[in-house]
Amino acid sequence: MTTRKITVNVNGTPREGEVEPRLLLVHFLREDLSMTGTHIGCDTTSCGACTVLLDGKAIKSCTAFAVQADGREVMTVEGLEKDGKLDRIQEGFHQEHGLQCGFCTPGMMMTTYALLKNNPSPSEHDIRWGISGNLCRCTGYVNIVKAIQYAAQKPAE
Amino acid sequence: MSSTTPRTSPEVGGMGHSIKRKEDARFLRGQGKFVDDVKLPGMLYLDIVRSPYAHAKITKIDTSKAMAIPGVLAVVTGELLKQYNLHWMPTLMSDTQMVLPVEKVMHQGQEVAAVLATSRYIAADGVQAVEVDYEPLPVVVDPFKALEPGATVLRTDKEGKTDNHIWHWEAGDKAGTEQAFAQAEVTVKQDIYIPRINVASIETCGCVAHFNKTDGKLTVWMTTQAPHAIRTVFALVAGHVGLSEEKIRIISPDIGGGFGGKVPVYPGYVIAVAASVLTGAPVKWIEDRIENLQASSFARDYHITAELAGKKDGTMQALRFKTIADHGYTDAAANPSKFPAGLFHIATGSYDFQHAFMEVDAAYTNKPPGGIAYRCSFRVTEAVHAIERMVDIFAKDIGMDPADLRKKNFIKPDQFPYKSQFGFEYDSGNYIGALDLAMKRIGYDDLRKEQAEKRAKGELMGIGISSFTEIVGAGPSKHYDILGIKMFDSCELRIHPTGKAIARFGTKSQGQGHETTYAQIIAEELGIPAEHIAVEEGDTDTAPYGLGTYASRSTPVAGAAGAMAARKVRDKARKIAAYLLEVAEEDLDWEPGKFFVKGSPSKSKTIQECAFAAYTNNPPGMEPGLEAVNYYDPPNLTYPFGSYICVVDIDKGTGQVKVRRFVAVDDCGNIINPMIVDGQIHGGLAMGLAPALYEEINYDADGNIQGGSLMDYLVPTSMETPSWETDKTCTPSPHHPIGAKGVGESATVGAPPAIANAVVDALWHLGVRHIDIPITPPKVWALLKEKGVAE
């Protein structure tokens, strides 16, 4: 199968790849770049475990081709921590026990990142609506909502 | 010991402290190591061809087109595995399951062949290119029809099998119960179906199998809740092809949710192992979501006919269940071996019945096998749903408030330890205390007034109660084993010279936070700060043997092993302290972290000083070092309990049930980490809401799965899930070393009947006696229409 050369800016670093057009973005990140923080939980764009930011917008990377990210910026969970300091969202999830098994957590945090960028002071309803494309089986969502409220009260870096 | 006032300082972080979780550090950074994150040089990928038919003869498998694809290395079929006698495998319930079929398929989505390729994508291409010819056979979907005379016999592989009946099991006093029913003033009867569901953990199942041809060692990273048992099963099943137990290493890495779905051995694991043994290359198999929902183990699927007998004054006297269990094409349930229906006989619940009897018959059908727990301890959810529904129906039939009826019939605090009619010895409980607190928290009396006002206006509001008793922590070796292996669990604790520690356990966390809570148990016992106690699980080469994490057994069994190992360490440390202080052991007192001389508290030795001396200045004649192992065989099960109250509003235009409030009062005995306990309850409640209102896997008459993707199988999102209100009472377990009972599954068990009771409560005046879960809008709307109140 023919391949195509792409360059994707991932967490601020240009990353090159020689990929089949059918390669999903999530597999490019996980397998070609060995960045396994982004997870796969379904194949129907339902669970949100694979959520990353593409040019600042939260997308499900199981439903985007790597070639669609060519020349664009992708941010993953690995890009949240800056200079050894956790992002306010990571801090919120830790402080409020917003994670248990940790599998949905990266996608949940990336959705939160986009949510807070668009709506810095969300209501509980805004938060619940904002994360409704991300499934969590462990937490019952209560502490995820609290974690996002915690983060929203801290200034963005 | 009280769960409310910690004995240790926050710096030590023993029991009762809500210390933050240690495991968060890696998960927050995307550095968790899940199975699909394992990448080995030269790794091959396995993908599975699955059956579109529920029952069909395989007439031909043509692999030529698949093999022509560059990168496809092999297509594994049943015929190939048959050469090694690996085409069938035993189940945990001593039935047999196909790894890959040779003659026929028995359910839609069943594994038919497997493609081995150099990449995930090529393997998927190969799956598309394998051509299989089928000859459809009559399909048996309904378990009642499966048991009728003349039904198509499914297990033609079993010599002499002439029907689809798997087993009959019964418990209790049949004659006494029959007599009680014959003489009762009031009897109620209800058919209750607990539908088939799937745990749908966000991580699916999978493995990486690596057989090293040079040293003959097999290492398997796999999504398993019970790595040690899996190693033994592999050794027993594949011993004849040269895999002996010391050469098998099972590594259960980070697990993205288990809930019972990662207890069984799936064919995919076995095929991956076989493929690695044949090629010598590492082989990865990762299930996709549709495969997971269509073919991994189901839960529930019990058809219960429940009957309750009592007096008009509200005294409940006798209980009787007759149940048909739909097991799919094989009994691959995950139950203790002696209990084919698990702990279903907890069905008398929180009530003091005089007579009880139950019988269960299991049937083969053309559906996937399973019978795992979905976050409960072996069929407890089915039992609790049925008893809590029956109590409500009985209350309404005799015109008594369901809270009053429960209080009248509860086992009273002074009756513990209480022997149930089915033979369980409940360890401790205060059921009235939990219900009273729940009623106070939700404002029960005011809600009943509000309901009356709303009903007068034609609005539909309901209040539902569930006062459940759980049964967890399997279990005592006398009764509980899996394939003969007793259900103990273990801890191996080693104190380093500088007073820090490592503890390894036979369990495996899937999100429960063991790295934090186990450290807290040891911190409580030894006074070593929890942050300096490393906890490891899941690697069979390093951890002590244990039966794993499911059925809420980690705290009751492995947690107890941790406390007992720490006490052994403390006993040795006491001898060292006595030596260092030049006093007799009896002259020493202990407070968390140090021994001191009675009457002279300034003369003391810390646990860290004792640890250092164990390696540098041990008493003459004493073995150096400071470590201990404990294999804990629990004397009894533990019986967590609680009372949940739910308020629902029903939309007459859509049939939508809105959970307005949900108060959960739990009693899990002494609490290790309140923050984690609350998290477990929140999650359990969400997994109770899910089957109550949303989730079901059913099949059409041809055995086609309805709801085999997350587009159809409705795992609740943040929008459907209410803000849970939680509270606690604390009744310690008298037989557990730290008085704890386990909590991970209580809420999943207790929540569904609270919700179902609330919905029926809203509709009872219209003549609605029962609705089977999931209580979906179409079901409710159809009832509203039938009763003439739909808008």
PDB file of C-alpha atoms in Angstrom, chain B residues 506-596:
ATOM      1  CA  GLY B 506      -1.706 -12.190  45.439  1.00  0.00           C
ATOM      2  CA  THR B 507      -4.450  -9.841  44.233  1.00  0.00           C
ATOM      3  CA  LYS B 508      -4.492  -7.352  41.361  1.00  0.00           C
ATOM      4  CA  SER B 509      -5.941  -3.851  41.425  1.00  0.00           C
ATOM      5  CA  GLN B 510      -7.998  -2.701  38.449  1.00  0.00           C
ATOM      6  CA  GLY B 511      -8.560   0.802  39.768  1.00  0.00           C
ATOM      7  CA  GLN B 512      -9.366   0.059  43.411  1.00  0.00           C
ATOM      8  CA  GLY B 513      -6.204   1.785  44.616  1.00  0.00           C
ATOM      9  CA  HIS B 514      -4.420  -1.148  46.276  1.00  0.00           C
ATOM     10  CA  GLU B 515      -1.016   0.544  46.089  1.00  0.00           C
ATOM     11  CA  THR B 516      -2.421   3.135  48.470  1.00  0.00           C
ATOM     12  CA  THR B 517      -4.808   1.187  50.710  1.00  0.00           C
ATOM     13  CA  TYR B 518      -2.596  -1.851  51.278  1.00  0.00           C
ATOM     14  CA  ALA B 519       0.213   0.512  52.283  1.00  0.00           C
ATOM     15  CA  GLN B 520      -2.208   2.127  54.729  1.00  0.00           C
ATOM     16  CA  ILE B 521      -3.042  -1.230  56.336  1.00  0.00           C
ATOM     17  CA  ILE B 522       0.660  -1.906  56.923  1.00  0.00           C
ATOM     18  CA  ALA B 523       1.220   1.678  58.083  1.00  0.00           C
ATOM     19  CA  GLU B 524      -1.546   1.142  60.620  1.00  0.00           C
ATOM     20  CA  GLU B 525       0.058  -2.034  61.932  1.00  0.00           C
ATOM     21  CA  LEU B 526       3.699  -0.910  61.941  1.00  0.00           C
ATOM     22  CA  GLY B 527       3.705   2.870  62.014  1.00  0.00           C
ATOM     23  CA  ILE B 528       5.890   3.018  58.899  1.00  0.00           C
ATOM     24  CA  PRO B 529       4.567   5.913  56.782  1.00  0.00           C
ATOM     25  CA  ALA B 530       2.390   4.629  53.936  1.00  0.00           C
ATOM     26  CA  GLU B 531       4.443   6.681  51.499  1.00  0.00           C
ATOM     27  CA  HIS B 532       7.452   4.479  52.338  1.00  0.00           C
ATOM     28  CA  ILE B 533       5.659   1.205  51.681  1.00  0.00           C
ATOM     29  CA  ALA B 534       5.837   0.071  48.073  1.00  0.00           C
ATOM     30  CA  VAL B 535       3.058  -2.280  46.994  1.00  0.00           C
ATOM     31  CA  GLU B 536       3.369  -4.673  44.082  1.00  0.00           C
ATOM     32  CA  GLU B 537       0.907  -7.112  42.544  1.00  0.00           C
ATOM     33  CA  GLY B 538       0.255  -8.952  39.346  1.00  0.00           C
ATOM     34  CA  ASP B 539       3.585 -10.596  38.460  1.00  0.00           C
ATOM     35  CA  THR B 540       3.494 -14.312  39.187  1.00  0.00           C
ATOM     36  CA  ASP B 541       7.294 -14.496  39.261  1.00  0.00           C
ATOM     37  CA  THR B 542       7.504 -12.100  42.184  1.00  0.00           C
ATOM     38  CA  ALA B 543       4.179 -11.945  44.029  1.00  0.00           C
ATOM     39  CA  PRO B 544       2.984 -14.649  46.427  1.00  0.00           C
ATOM     40  CA  TYR B 545       0.208 -16.941  45.213  1.00  0.00           C
ATOM     41  CA  GLY B 546      -3.305 -15.634  45.575  1.00  0.00           C
ATOM     42  CA  LEU B 547      -6.667 -16.022  43.933  1.00  0.00           C
ATOM     43  CA  GLY B 548      -6.928 -12.437  42.718  1.00  0.00           C
ATOM     44  CA  THR B 549      -9.249  -9.465  42.828  1.00  0.00           C
ATOM     45  CA  TYR B 550     -12.975  -9.968  42.255  1.00  0.00           C
ATOM     46  CA  ALA B 551     -16.027 -10.483  44.462  1.00  0.00           C
ATOM     47  CA  SER B 552     -14.827  -7.636  46.743  1.00  0.00           C
ATOM     48  CA  ARG B 553     -12.256 -10.017  48.177  1.00  0.00           C
ATOM     49  CA  SER B 554      -9.129  -7.826  48.184  1.00  0.00           C
ATOM     50  CA  THR B 555      -9.664  -6.110  51.523  1.00  0.00           C
ATOM     51  CA  PRO B 556     -11.428  -9.012  53.268  1.00  0.00           C
ATOM     52  CA  VAL B 557      -8.806 -11.580  52.250  1.00  0.00           C
ATOM     53  CA  ALA B 558      -5.554 -10.030  50.948  1.00  0.00           C
ATOM     54  CA  GLY B 559      -5.934  -6.962  53.161  1.00  0.00           C
ATOM     55  CA  ALA B 560      -6.218  -9.311  56.130  1.00  0.00           C
ATOM     56  CA  ALA B 561      -3.075 -11.115  54.928  1.00  0.00           C
ATOM     57  CA  GLY B 562      -1.301  -7.739  54.890  1.00  0.00           C
ATOM     58  CA  ALA B 563      -2.316  -7.009  58.468  1.00  0.00           C
ATOM     59  CA  MET B 564      -1.301 -10.499  59.626  1.00  0.00           C
ATOM     60  CA  ALA B 565       2.089 -10.314  57.868  1.00  0.00           C
ATOM     61  CA  ALA B 566       2.689  -6.922  59.471  1.00  0.00           C
ATOM     62  CA  ARG B 567       1.848  -8.386  62.889  1.00  0.00           C
ATOM     63  CA  LYS B 568       4.387 -11.155  62.343  1.00  0.00           C
ATOM     64  CA  VAL B 569       6.971  -8.491  61.527  1.00  0.00           C
ATOM     65  CA  ARG B 570       5.980  -6.568  64.616  1.00  0.00           C
ATOM     66  CA  ASP B 571       6.379  -9.672  66.777  1.00  0.00           C
ATOM     67  CA  LYS B 572       9.941 -10.088  65.585  1.00  0.00           C
ATOM     68  CA  ALA B 573      10.617  -6.365  65.925  1.00  0.00           C
ATOM     69  CA  ARG B 574       9.439  -6.609  69.539  1.00  0.00           C
ATOM     70  CA  LYS B 575      12.106  -9.207  70.273  1.00  0.00           C
ATOM     71  CA  ILE B 576      14.710  -6.942  68.691  1.00  0.00           C
ATOM     72  CA  ALA B 577      13.484  -3.923  70.664  1.00  0.00           C
ATOM     73  CA  ALA B 578      13.634  -5.920  73.899  1.00  0.00           C
ATOM     74  CA  TYR B 579      17.196  -6.905  73.080  1.00  0.00           C
ATOM     75  CA  LEU B 580      18.205  -3.341  72.240  1.00  0.00           C
ATOM     76  CA  LEU B 581      16.540  -1.921  75.371  1.00  0.00           C
ATOM     77  CA  GLU B 582      17.779  -4.794  77.535  1.00  0.00           C
ATOM     78  CA  VAL B 583      14.329  -5.574  78.899  1.00  0.00           C
ATOM     79  CA  ALA B 584      11.961  -8.508  78.628  1.00  0.00           C
ATOM     80  CA  GLU B 585       9.452  -8.528  75.762  1.00  0.00           C
ATOM     81  CA  GLU B 586       6.588  -8.411  78.271  1.00  0.00           C
ATOM     82  CA  ASP B 587       7.943  -5.106  79.576  1.00  0.00           C
ATOM     83  CA  LEU B 588       7.309  -3.405  76.244  1.00  0.00           C
ATOM     84  CA  ASP B 589       4.228  -1.543  75.068  1.00  0.00           C
ATOM     85  CA  TRP B 590       3.505  -0.622  71.473  1.00  0.00           C
ATOM     86  CA  GLU B 591       2.121   2.460  69.868  1.00  0.00           C
ATOM     87  CA  PRO B 592       2.100   2.835  66.086  1.00  0.00           C
ATOM     88  CA  GLY B 593       5.758   3.238  65.125  1.00  0.00           C
ATOM     89  CA  LYS B 594       7.554   2.370  68.360  1.00  0.00           C
ATOM     90  CA  PHE B 595       8.013   0.077  71.327  1.00  0.00           C
ATOM     91  CA  PHE B 596       8.556   1.684  74.717  1.00  0.00           C
TER      92      PHE B 596
END
